[in-house]
Amino acid sequence: MFGGKMTSVGKKLIRRRVVDLSSEDTRFARCLSTLDLIALGVGSTLGAGVYVLAGEVAKEMAGPSIVLCFLVAALSSVLAGLCYAEFGARVPKTGSAYLYSYVTVGEIWAFTTGWNLILSYVIGTASVARAWSAAFDNIIGNHISTFFMNKTTVHLPGVLAERPDFFALILVGLLTALLAFGVSESALVNKIFTAVNLMVLGFIIIAGFVKGDIKNWQLSEDYINRSYKDIGKEAFGSGGFIPFGLEGILTGAATCFYAFVGFDCIATTGEEARNPQRSIPIGIIVSLLICFVAYFGVSAALTLMVPYFLLNKESSLPEAFKAVGWEPARYAVAVGSLCALSTSLLGSMFPMPRVIYAMAEDGLLFKFLSGINSRTKTPLSATITSGLLAAVMAFLLDLKDLVDLMSIGTLLAYSLVAVCVLILRYQSGQLNSPKAIEMLELNGNEEERVIMNPTVTPASAQQKDMLSLATLFNPPTDTPTTLSGRIVYVCVSVIATLITVICVVLTLKVTALKDASVGWIAALVLLLVALLIPTIIVWRQPQSNARLNFKVPFLPLLPIFSIFINILLMVQLSAGTWARFAIWMAVGFTIYFGYGIRNSMEGKNAEEPCATVEKPLHHPGLDVGPGAAAV
């Protein structure tokens, strides 16, 4: 009795979402062009970090080799971007990583992803709103903070901010109203601010190369010792182009990786782009390329203008222009930073209601959040609810301790999307029209059914499809089968587990590995060999030959490398961050097990004898491969 109930609950946790790609009908307005998506991705990714981060990383971690940090970080981000691009071409629906997880690895993982994306977007919105308020206040001479300093104090260390931020509250309210008004209007505002930001960055890059001096990339240790005796060796490393060595480049790259976070908001526009299967992959790849050029150019200009160890961490660009005699350029930097913060804020707020809407539409969150306004074609309830939550957080909370939580949500989403790409490419299931499959099931012969829906295997093939050592390393067919799909599913689970263990060892035992501890080095080598075996098995399995507008190249290596980078960065987050993450997940699972698991649309459709629109018929004889988004 108890075992049966547990099995039933287990099946509910891993039930997968079925999407109908035969129809392009949507409740949203299809009005976004490829240019709109590129502007959205650039605006969201190229935030104020470009004005602050470059100086901080160059001074303390990498010196002039910060340009290499951004190169490494960009390559790492592109791995995640490629995975998102393939899914954008494969499943052009609203929901981003939440939906991708749902169609591949099951409901519980989808809820975990969506719930953490919501947290990331809310904290991102609130923290950027506070940064915008502080930047504006700084430009006008700190009049706002001075006015409120003595009149309002609600300080509670670690929880409430020193003073409530009325300006941030108003700002989030205005942008919430803009997003509720319509997606095309929001996209227009975003394009204007992004264009201004890119023009300012272009000016900074050109000015930096004009006023810069290549000698600042070639400073010797002796020269610095003679010229700046008051600065200790630990402040500038060993001089030259790579003063802090390879370790400095890798540490800097880990920090710079977060500068490329934000492109995933493009993936939530699946039902608002005019041609999502083409626009989403192009939007993601082009926006990442533009962001890399901007970060690379600004960091190069900055370190050419001023010796890296003399950079001012707080305001590196204005001080750099002052050092070369172009002090008025600081006003251009101020305008650019406000535009960057504005687009970054819009980039955090835009995807948030769409993920909430997708989860509510699937029944995993409260149904009232899935309301779409008939005039503006926007998810009005989700937009207002998420805007209110972000506004209250920006108004009252001290967000410094919560910012790292954004990283968990984003990195978890990146990892799961890479896992999903890896699993789906090797599945036999195709995303076909449910109506077509229904007609074939009723009227077609076995041969026709196999051709249109590879998840249906002929009786003769089913008998031969047995698991053996030969099947693992030398599959009998060139097309995916149910068995090969299951093999990949199990192998990817093993790969993800081994990568997590390897990342924990690399993080916690880094000193022992540096000291050449034989035991830990042997353990690491064994883990790597163990990782190699399932990777080879996956590589040997037949891939799906379904035609897509974009496919991730070099499978299975690129997704596996992406998973490794994301998990390594997650493991390095502090214990306090993981404790706060556990609390947030406890709240989420309370909602899921109290409401979502019973109201899930997939669960309701499975119980109904006949399929509703956009859902397939349930065929007991159909054996769908694990992870296949079969329709």
XYZ file of C-alpha atoms in Angstrom:
631
model
C 0.000 0.000 0.000
C 2.669 2.478 1.091
C 5.020 1.320 -1.688
C 2.274 1.849 -4.277
C 1.658 5.400 -3.060
C 5.356 6.227 -3.152
C 5.590 4.862 -6.715
C 2.596 6.996 -7.694
C 4.181 10.138 -6.189
C 7.502 9.291 -7.863
C 5.802 9.057 -11.265
C 4.181 12.435 -10.693
C 7.536 14.026 -9.887
C 9.120 12.904 -13.170
C 6.132 13.333 -15.513
C 7.122 15.377 -18.514
C 5.417 18.269 -20.267
C 4.120 17.620 -23.750
C 4.082 20.559 -26.166
C 2.324 20.909 -29.486
C 4.592 22.551 -32.040
C 2.182 22.021 -34.941
C 0.300 25.209 -34.054
C 1.691 28.714 -33.651
C -1.409 29.973 -31.848
C -0.537 32.005 -28.753
C -2.217 34.338 -26.284
C 0.743 36.726 -26.565
C 1.345 39.332 -29.278
C 3.931 38.157 -31.841
C 5.642 41.494 -32.423
C 9.354 41.110 -31.591
C 11.909 41.089 -34.409
C 15.406 39.561 -34.314
C 16.801 43.067 -33.644
C 14.470 43.437 -30.639
C 15.768 40.158 -29.192
C 19.415 41.151 -29.754
C 18.773 44.511 -28.038
C 17.009 42.730 -25.161
C 19.934 40.319 -24.707
C 22.604 43.050 -24.944
C 20.682 45.389 -22.648
C 20.140 42.692 -20.036
C 23.717 41.347 -20.143
C 25.731 44.537 -20.644
C 24.716 46.162 -17.351
C 26.590 48.526 -15.080
C 29.198 45.799 -14.530
C 31.094 46.997 -17.594
C 31.645 50.355 -15.850
C 32.681 48.866 -12.497
C 33.811 45.254 -12.908
C 36.705 45.885 -15.304
C 38.548 48.133 -12.826
C 37.984 45.803 -9.871
C 39.171 42.619 -11.636
C 42.129 44.347 -13.347
C 43.446 45.844 -10.104
C 43.071 42.867 -7.762
C 43.046 39.713 -9.878
C 44.421 39.899 -13.404
C 46.063 43.198 -14.389
C 46.134 43.793 -18.180
C 45.340 40.106 -18.732
C 41.737 40.975 -17.798
C 41.133 40.867 -21.552
C 41.937 37.127 -21.378
C 39.606 36.775 -18.366
C 36.741 38.135 -20.452
C 37.726 35.840 -23.334
C 37.646 32.728 -21.096
C 34.399 33.881 -19.436
C 32.819 34.586 -22.838
C 33.751 31.129 -24.166
C 32.253 29.552 -21.020
C 29.060 31.605 -21.398
C 28.812 30.758 -25.097
C 28.618 27.057 -24.135
C 25.460 27.798 -22.132
C 24.287 30.159 -24.875
C 24.586 27.444 -27.546
C 22.479 25.077 -25.433
C 19.791 27.755 -24.992
C 19.953 28.481 -28.734
C 19.247 24.843 -29.646
C 16.286 24.692 -27.277
C 15.000 28.025 -28.612
C 14.975 26.418 -32.066
C 13.493 23.158 -30.729
C 10.805 24.418 -28.305
C 9.840 28.014 -29.200
C 7.441 28.501 -26.287
C 7.360 30.782 -23.225
C 9.164 29.471 -20.165
C 12.895 29.373 -20.926
C 14.901 26.881 -18.831
C 11.761 25.970 -16.833
C 9.987 24.661 -19.934
C 13.130 23.017 -21.329
C 13.541 21.064 -18.073
C 9.845 20.150 -18.055
C 9.856 18.545 -21.511
C 13.049 16.605 -20.786
C 13.789 15.670 -17.171
C 10.443 16.004 -15.425
C 8.175 18.155 -13.283
C 10.139 18.381 -10.036
C 13.275 19.583 -11.828
C 11.199 22.030 -13.853
C 9.616 23.476 -10.702
C 13.047 23.761 -9.022
C 14.418 25.591 -12.072
C 11.448 27.934 -12.409
C 11.313 28.689 -8.693
C 15.005 29.620 -8.663
C 14.714 31.693 -11.832
C 11.968 33.710 -10.135
C 14.270 34.313 -7.152
C 17.136 35.328 -9.465
C 14.995 37.788 -11.384
C 13.392 39.317 -8.251
C 16.739 39.836 -6.485
C 18.295 41.047 -9.743
C 15.526 43.597 -10.257
C 15.662 44.867 -6.665
C 19.463 45.128 -6.526
C 19.725 46.888 -9.919
C 16.956 49.316 -8.888
C 18.941 50.194 -5.748
C 22.127 50.574 -7.816
C 20.295 52.906 -10.254
C 19.031 54.979 -7.349
C 22.533 55.197 -5.797
C 24.142 56.116 -9.159
C 21.603 58.868 -9.826
C 21.971 60.173 -6.280
C 25.751 60.257 -6.711
C 25.457 62.271 -9.954
C 23.256 64.942 -8.327
C 25.514 65.270 -5.276
C 23.926 62.784 -2.790
C 20.932 65.068 -2.113
C 18.427 62.180 -1.940
C 20.368 60.122 0.620
C 21.129 63.244 2.693
C 17.432 64.179 2.750
C 16.266 60.754 3.930
C 19.242 59.997 6.204
C 17.833 61.631 9.327
C 14.126 61.283 8.542
C 13.758 57.533 7.980
C 15.777 54.785 9.633
C 14.694 51.125 9.630
C 18.132 49.552 9.832
C 18.324 45.892 10.839
C 21.796 44.530 9.982
C 21.727 41.775 7.384
C 17.980 42.112 6.728
C 16.679 45.669 6.404
C 18.603 48.407 4.613
C 19.970 51.477 6.379
C 17.202 53.579 4.870
C 14.171 52.794 2.678
C 14.833 53.584 -0.980
C 11.815 55.507 -2.262
C 13.476 56.238 -5.610
C 14.063 52.522 -6.293
C 10.426 51.817 -5.365
C 9.163 54.424 -7.869
C 11.556 53.161 -10.562
C 10.367 49.537 -10.307
C 6.765 50.779 -10.299
C 7.307 52.759 -13.517
C 8.971 49.851 -15.320
C 6.242 47.453 -14.146
C 3.673 49.801 -15.688
C 5.712 49.941 -18.937
C 5.902 46.130 -19.138
C 2.167 45.811 -18.387
C 1.381 48.383 -21.114
C 2.810 46.259 -23.922
C 5.830 44.297 -25.077
C 6.497 46.371 -28.226
C 6.640 49.605 -26.193
C 9.019 47.975 -23.695
C 11.212 46.737 -26.565
C 11.354 50.256 -28.081
C 12.467 51.831 -24.780
C 15.036 49.060 -24.354
C 16.436 49.644 -27.868
C 16.869 53.372 -27.221
C 18.722 52.885 -23.908
C 20.845 50.044 -25.342
C 21.842 52.203 -28.332
C 22.934 55.063 -26.031
C 24.878 52.625 -23.831
C 26.690 51.123 -26.839
C 27.560 54.600 -28.175
C 29.064 55.579 -24.807
C 31.039 52.321 -24.665
C 32.230 52.934 -28.238
C 33.447 56.389 -27.184
C 35.258 54.904 -24.149
C 36.976 52.235 -26.271
C 38.110 54.659 -28.993
C 39.247 57.274 -26.447
C 41.118 54.597 -24.506
C 43.023 53.422 -27.560
C 43.795 57.025 -28.576
C 45.014 58.146 -25.142
C 46.395 54.787 -24.003
C 50.007 53.661 -23.905
C 51.079 50.096 -24.730
C 53.856 50.445 -22.126
C 51.187 50.031 -19.421
C 50.923 46.384 -20.571
C 54.688 45.884 -20.326
C 55.576 47.290 -16.886
C 58.412 45.325 -15.319
C 58.560 44.519 -11.626
C 61.816 46.494 -11.272
C 60.269 49.551 -12.912
C 57.285 49.478 -10.547
C 59.545 48.995 -7.525
C 61.635 52.026 -8.537
C 58.690 54.243 -9.445
C 56.154 53.339 -6.778
C 57.996 52.268 -3.666
C 54.959 52.828 -1.457
C 52.997 50.036 -3.178
C 53.818 46.543 -1.944
C 54.493 43.583 -4.240
C 51.234 41.867 -3.285
C 49.323 44.804 -4.777
C 50.578 44.376 -8.336
C 51.957 40.849 -8.745
C 55.031 40.384 -10.911
C 54.361 43.079 -13.529
C 54.054 42.528 -17.278
C 50.904 41.516 -19.145
C 50.027 38.631 -16.775
C 51.144 39.933 -13.354
C 49.093 37.472 -11.280
C 49.830 34.355 -13.383
C 47.415 31.733 -14.679
C 45.637 31.533 -11.314
C 44.829 35.250 -11.572
C 43.338 34.772 -15.052
C 41.147 31.866 -13.905
C 39.996 33.683 -10.738
C 39.220 36.770 -12.786
C 37.394 34.683 -15.405
C 35.147 33.169 -12.705
C 34.174 36.701 -11.610
C 33.781 37.911 -15.219
C 31.516 34.927 -16.020
C 28.672 36.635 -14.142
C 29.077 39.681 -16.394
C 27.634 37.560 -19.239
C 24.557 36.449 -17.281
C 21.321 37.832 -18.715
C 21.134 36.528 -22.285
C 18.714 33.810 -21.109
C 15.901 36.404 -21.006
C 15.775 36.025 -24.816
C 14.634 32.420 -24.343
C 11.417 33.589 -22.612
C 10.203 35.359 -25.784
C 9.266 32.148 -27.617
C 5.638 33.210 -28.048
C 6.309 36.915 -28.663
C 8.979 36.676 -31.380
C 7.734 36.735 -34.966
C 9.986 33.856 -35.997
C 11.234 32.345 -32.699
C 13.000 29.297 -34.157
C 15.285 31.596 -36.144
C 15.353 34.739 -33.977
C 16.117 33.140 -30.584
C 19.359 31.346 -31.639
C 20.562 34.420 -33.585
C 19.596 36.762 -30.725
C 21.491 34.743 -28.103
C 24.707 34.244 -30.109
C 24.883 37.816 -31.523
C 24.117 39.479 -28.161
C 26.873 37.440 -26.447
C 29.307 38.411 -29.215
C 28.464 42.140 -28.882
C 28.834 41.949 -25.086
C 32.220 40.240 -25.382
C 33.520 42.923 -27.788
C 32.294 45.657 -25.397
C 33.834 44.063 -22.259
C 37.078 43.252 -24.087
C 37.356 46.772 -25.540
C 36.570 48.634 -22.302
C 38.963 46.526 -20.201
C 41.733 46.944 -22.800
C 41.155 50.728 -23.000
C 41.134 51.048 -19.214
C 44.403 49.171 -18.647
C 46.087 51.023 -21.535
C 45.156 54.439 -20.086
C 46.282 53.780 -16.499
C 48.729 51.249 -14.969
C 46.487 48.511 -13.584
C 47.694 48.858 -9.969
C 46.740 52.573 -9.905
C 43.117 51.969 -10.920
C 40.371 53.238 -8.629
C 38.039 50.322 -7.872
C 35.017 52.488 -7.086
C 35.085 54.711 -10.190
C 37.771 53.343 -12.483
C 36.643 54.931 -15.766
C 36.097 58.553 -14.556
C 39.447 58.446 -12.712
C 41.184 56.973 -15.774
C 39.912 59.804 -17.978
C 41.000 62.292 -15.315
C 44.509 60.757 -15.365
C 44.826 61.317 -19.132
C 43.414 64.863 -18.971
C 39.894 64.148 -20.264
C 37.972 64.776 -17.033
C 34.723 65.990 -18.755
C 34.376 62.475 -20.219
C 33.087 61.394 -16.809
C 29.681 62.876 -17.720
C 29.470 60.535 -20.729
C 30.370 57.639 -18.410
C 27.611 58.707 -15.982
C 24.984 58.806 -18.758
C 26.158 55.435 -20.106
C 26.056 53.792 -16.683
C 22.471 55.002 -16.067
C 21.391 53.686 -19.496
C 23.152 50.384 -18.771
C 21.383 50.104 -15.407
C 18.040 50.929 -17.058
C 18.370 48.178 -19.687
C 19.686 45.739 -17.079
C 16.647 46.493 -14.900
C 14.298 45.946 -17.834
C 16.194 42.733 -18.681
C 15.601 41.395 -15.144
C 11.930 42.410 -15.085
C 10.988 41.253 -18.602
C 11.435 37.439 -18.207
C 10.194 37.246 -14.596
C 6.407 37.438 -15.261
C 6.784 35.135 -18.275
C 8.324 32.344 -16.189
C 5.646 32.879 -13.509
C 2.945 32.792 -16.209
C 4.327 29.547 -17.717
C 4.396 27.851 -14.301
C 0.868 29.053 -13.444
C -0.443 28.001 -16.871
C 0.917 24.487 -16.185
C -0.807 24.469 -12.779
C 2.402 24.470 -10.695
C 1.729 27.980 -9.356
C -1.578 29.653 -8.503
C -3.907 29.875 -11.508
C -4.703 33.597 -11.208
C -1.068 34.324 -12.203
C -1.697 32.938 -15.709
C -4.054 35.767 -16.717
C -3.278 37.513 -20.051
C -4.709 40.979 -20.727
C -6.769 40.819 -23.925
C -5.774 44.339 -25.046
C -2.045 44.499 -24.245
C -1.425 40.718 -24.689
C 0.875 40.729 -21.634
C 0.736 38.463 -18.513
C -0.789 41.246 -16.412
C -1.321 39.396 -13.097
C 2.202 37.940 -13.116
C 3.733 41.299 -14.129
C 2.008 43.228 -11.328
C 2.676 40.526 -8.699
C 6.377 40.197 -9.552
C 6.740 44.002 -9.815
C 5.217 44.490 -6.362
C 7.505 41.856 -4.837
C 10.617 43.390 -6.429
C 9.541 46.926 -5.458
C 9.069 45.962 -1.795
C 12.466 44.217 -1.737
C 14.170 47.217 -3.355
C 12.432 49.557 -0.910
C 13.266 47.787 2.347
C 15.862 45.013 2.151
C 19.621 44.941 2.396
C 20.387 42.889 -0.707
C 24.149 42.411 -0.368
C 23.796 38.976 1.241
C 21.143 37.875 -1.258
C 22.960 38.703 -4.497
C 24.860 35.373 -4.469
C 21.485 33.584 -4.519
C 21.039 34.937 -8.052
C 24.085 32.942 -9.063
C 22.633 29.628 -7.841
C 19.406 30.124 -9.798
C 21.196 31.116 -12.993
C 23.893 28.421 -12.844
C 21.332 25.722 -12.004
C 19.275 26.785 -15.032
C 22.369 26.748 -17.274
C 23.315 23.262 -16.039
C 19.857 21.809 -16.556
C 19.546 23.246 -20.071
C 22.891 21.633 -20.987
C 21.669 18.316 -19.498
C 18.415 18.613 -21.462
C 20.214 19.247 -24.769
C 22.431 16.239 -24.131
C 19.464 13.958 -23.375
C 17.087 15.151 -26.107
C 19.581 14.904 -28.967
C 19.847 11.143 -28.416
C 16.123 10.420 -28.028
C 13.925 8.690 -30.576
C 10.912 10.922 -29.880
C 10.131 13.719 -32.340
C 8.119 16.850 -31.642
C 5.241 15.981 -33.967
C 1.671 17.205 -34.193
C -0.536 15.291 -31.744
C -3.347 15.337 -34.319
C -1.129 13.643 -36.904
C -0.066 10.958 -34.423
C -3.692 10.488 -33.321
C -4.782 9.835 -36.900
C -1.896 7.420 -37.486
C -2.653 5.551 -34.270
C -6.286 5.137 -35.369
C -5.841 4.484 -39.098
C -2.176 3.956 -40.038
C -0.314 0.717 -40.418
C 2.715 -0.147 -38.266
C 5.271 0.982 -40.883
C 3.688 4.447 -41.209
C 3.526 4.847 -37.435
C 7.220 4.032 -37.054
C 8.201 6.544 -39.775
C 6.132 9.424 -38.339
C 6.745 8.642 -34.668
C 10.068 6.853 -33.975
C 9.012 6.237 -30.349
C 6.832 3.458 -31.767
C 9.127 0.549 -32.579
C 8.058 -2.402 -34.705
C 7.512 -5.675 -32.875
C 10.492 -7.298 -34.575
C 12.836 -4.490 -33.489
C 11.547 -4.574 -29.919
C 12.676 -8.167 -29.508
C 16.206 -7.456 -30.768
C 16.632 -4.248 -28.740
C 18.380 -5.833 -25.738
C 20.961 -4.278 -23.442
C 24.473 -5.690 -23.755
C 28.092 -4.510 -23.697
C 28.040 -4.398 -27.491
C 24.924 -2.200 -27.415
C 26.689 0.278 -25.114
C 29.785 0.790 -27.247
C 28.574 -0.317 -30.699
C 24.816 0.324 -31.170
C 23.189 -1.812 -33.900
C 21.342 1.083 -35.629
C 22.144 4.601 -36.867
C 18.897 6.055 -35.507
C 17.957 6.474 -31.835
C 15.828 3.770 -30.236
C 13.996 3.611 -26.937
C 16.898 1.611 -25.468
C 19.605 4.009 -26.697
C 17.558 6.896 -25.260
C 17.421 5.168 -21.884
C 21.169 4.459 -21.980
C 21.897 8.152 -22.586
C 19.456 9.180 -19.845
C 21.231 6.963 -17.270
C 24.716 7.948 -18.482
C 23.948 11.683 -18.294
C 22.680 11.214 -14.715
C 25.956 9.446 -13.844
C 27.996 12.172 -15.618
C 26.220 14.952 -13.678
C 26.803 13.139 -10.370
C 30.514 12.509 -11.106
C 31.050 16.133 -12.211
C 29.496 17.330 -8.928
C 31.846 15.074 -6.905
C 34.873 16.226 -8.956
C 33.948 19.895 -8.436
C 33.573 19.363 -4.660
C 37.016 17.705 -4.521
C 38.608 20.478 -6.616
C 37.080 23.156 -4.378
C 37.540 21.653 -0.896
C 40.879 19.870 -1.467
C 42.618 22.441 -3.660
C 45.462 22.875 -1.121
C 46.090 19.118 -0.934
C 46.138 18.909 -4.744
C 48.590 21.835 -4.966
C 50.825 20.106 -2.416
C 50.794 16.994 -4.651
C 48.975 14.791 -2.119
C 49.159 11.325 -3.722
C 45.847 10.141 -2.241
C 43.759 13.049 -3.529
C 45.476 13.121 -6.922
C 44.793 9.382 -7.312
C 41.151 9.916 -6.274
C 40.800 12.731 -8.834
C 42.345 10.598 -11.623
C 39.953 7.724 -10.797
C 36.979 10.091 -10.889
C 38.090 11.465 -14.267
C 38.478 7.936 -15.681
C 35.024 7.084 -14.301
C 33.672 10.230 -16.032
C 35.294 9.245 -19.324
C 33.448 5.893 -19.549
C 29.811 7.215 -19.611
C 30.963 10.088 -21.866
C 32.279 7.567 -24.436
C 29.057 5.541 -24.153
C 26.955 8.658 -24.858
C 29.245 9.594 -27.757
C 28.758 6.154 -29.335
C 24.933 6.308 -29.239
C 23.029 7.356 -32.411
C 21.855 10.980 -32.551
C 18.471 12.225 -33.696
C 18.539 13.485 -37.281
C 15.636 15.913 -36.757
C 16.219 19.137 -38.670
C 16.548 22.256 -36.519
C 17.522 25.855 -37.306
C 20.388 25.490 -34.835
C 22.169 22.578 -33.189
C 24.918 22.554 -30.557
C 28.117 21.275 -32.203
C 30.609 18.752 -30.747
C 28.189 16.681 -28.689
C 28.590 15.377 -26.047
C 31.698 17.423 -25.108
C 30.333 21.007 -25.189
C 27.286 20.412 -22.926
C 29.412 18.333 -20.506
C 32.039 21.094 -20.317
C 29.273 23.655 -19.745
C 27.826 21.542 -16.894
C 31.316 21.260 -15.355
C 31.918 25.042 -15.394
C 28.458 25.824 -13.951
C 28.675 23.269 -11.143
C 32.251 24.325 -10.292
C 31.066 27.929 -9.871
C 28.062 26.796 -7.794
C 30.233 24.714 -5.438
C 32.442 27.740 -4.755
C 29.555 29.756 -3.286
C 29.540 30.212 0.499
C 27.766 27.988 3.038
C 25.531 30.939 4.026
C 24.351 31.254 0.425
C 23.488 27.548 0.307
C 21.600 27.863 3.630
C 19.492 30.722 2.215
C 18.981 28.647 -0.940
C 17.670 25.751 1.220
C 15.159 28.085 2.911
C 13.912 29.370 -0.451
C 13.569 25.811 -1.768
C 11.662 24.762 1.387
C 9.109 27.523 0.676
C 8.920 26.420 -2.966
C 8.420 22.725 -2.190
C 5.689 23.640 0.298
C 3.819 25.340 -2.569
C 4.553 22.496 -4.990
C 3.514 19.610 -2.723
C 0.613 21.592 -1.249
C -0.773 22.928 -4.542
C 1.247 22.247 -7.705
C 1.438 18.432 -7.661
C -2.374 18.183 -7.397
C -3.196 20.933 -9.914
C -0.590 20.101 -12.560
C -2.157 20.224 -16.042
C -0.025 17.269 -17.119
C -1.420 15.223 -14.230
C -4.996 16.176 -15.095
C -4.495 15.300 -18.771
C -3.010 11.922 -17.863
C -6.134 11.144 -15.818
C -8.553 12.131 -18.597
C -9.459 9.396 -21.088
C -9.349 11.786 -24.045
C -6.681 14.371 -24.741
C -7.558 18.029 -24.782
C -6.261 20.501 -27.328
C -2.442 20.734 -27.370
C -2.160 17.440 -25.464
C -1.615 14.005 -27.019
C -3.742 10.934 -26.545
C -2.433 8.606 -23.887
C -1.460 5.301 -25.516
C -0.629 2.532 -23.029
C 1.367 0.683 -25.727
C 3.550 3.666 -26.511
C 6.897 3.336 -24.818
C 8.377 6.820 -24.733
C 12.097 7.047 -24.143
C 13.178 8.813 -20.957
C 13.689 12.498 -21.471
C 12.006 12.471 -24.879
C 9.628 15.346 -25.448
C 7.338 13.025 -27.380
C 4.071 14.474 -28.539
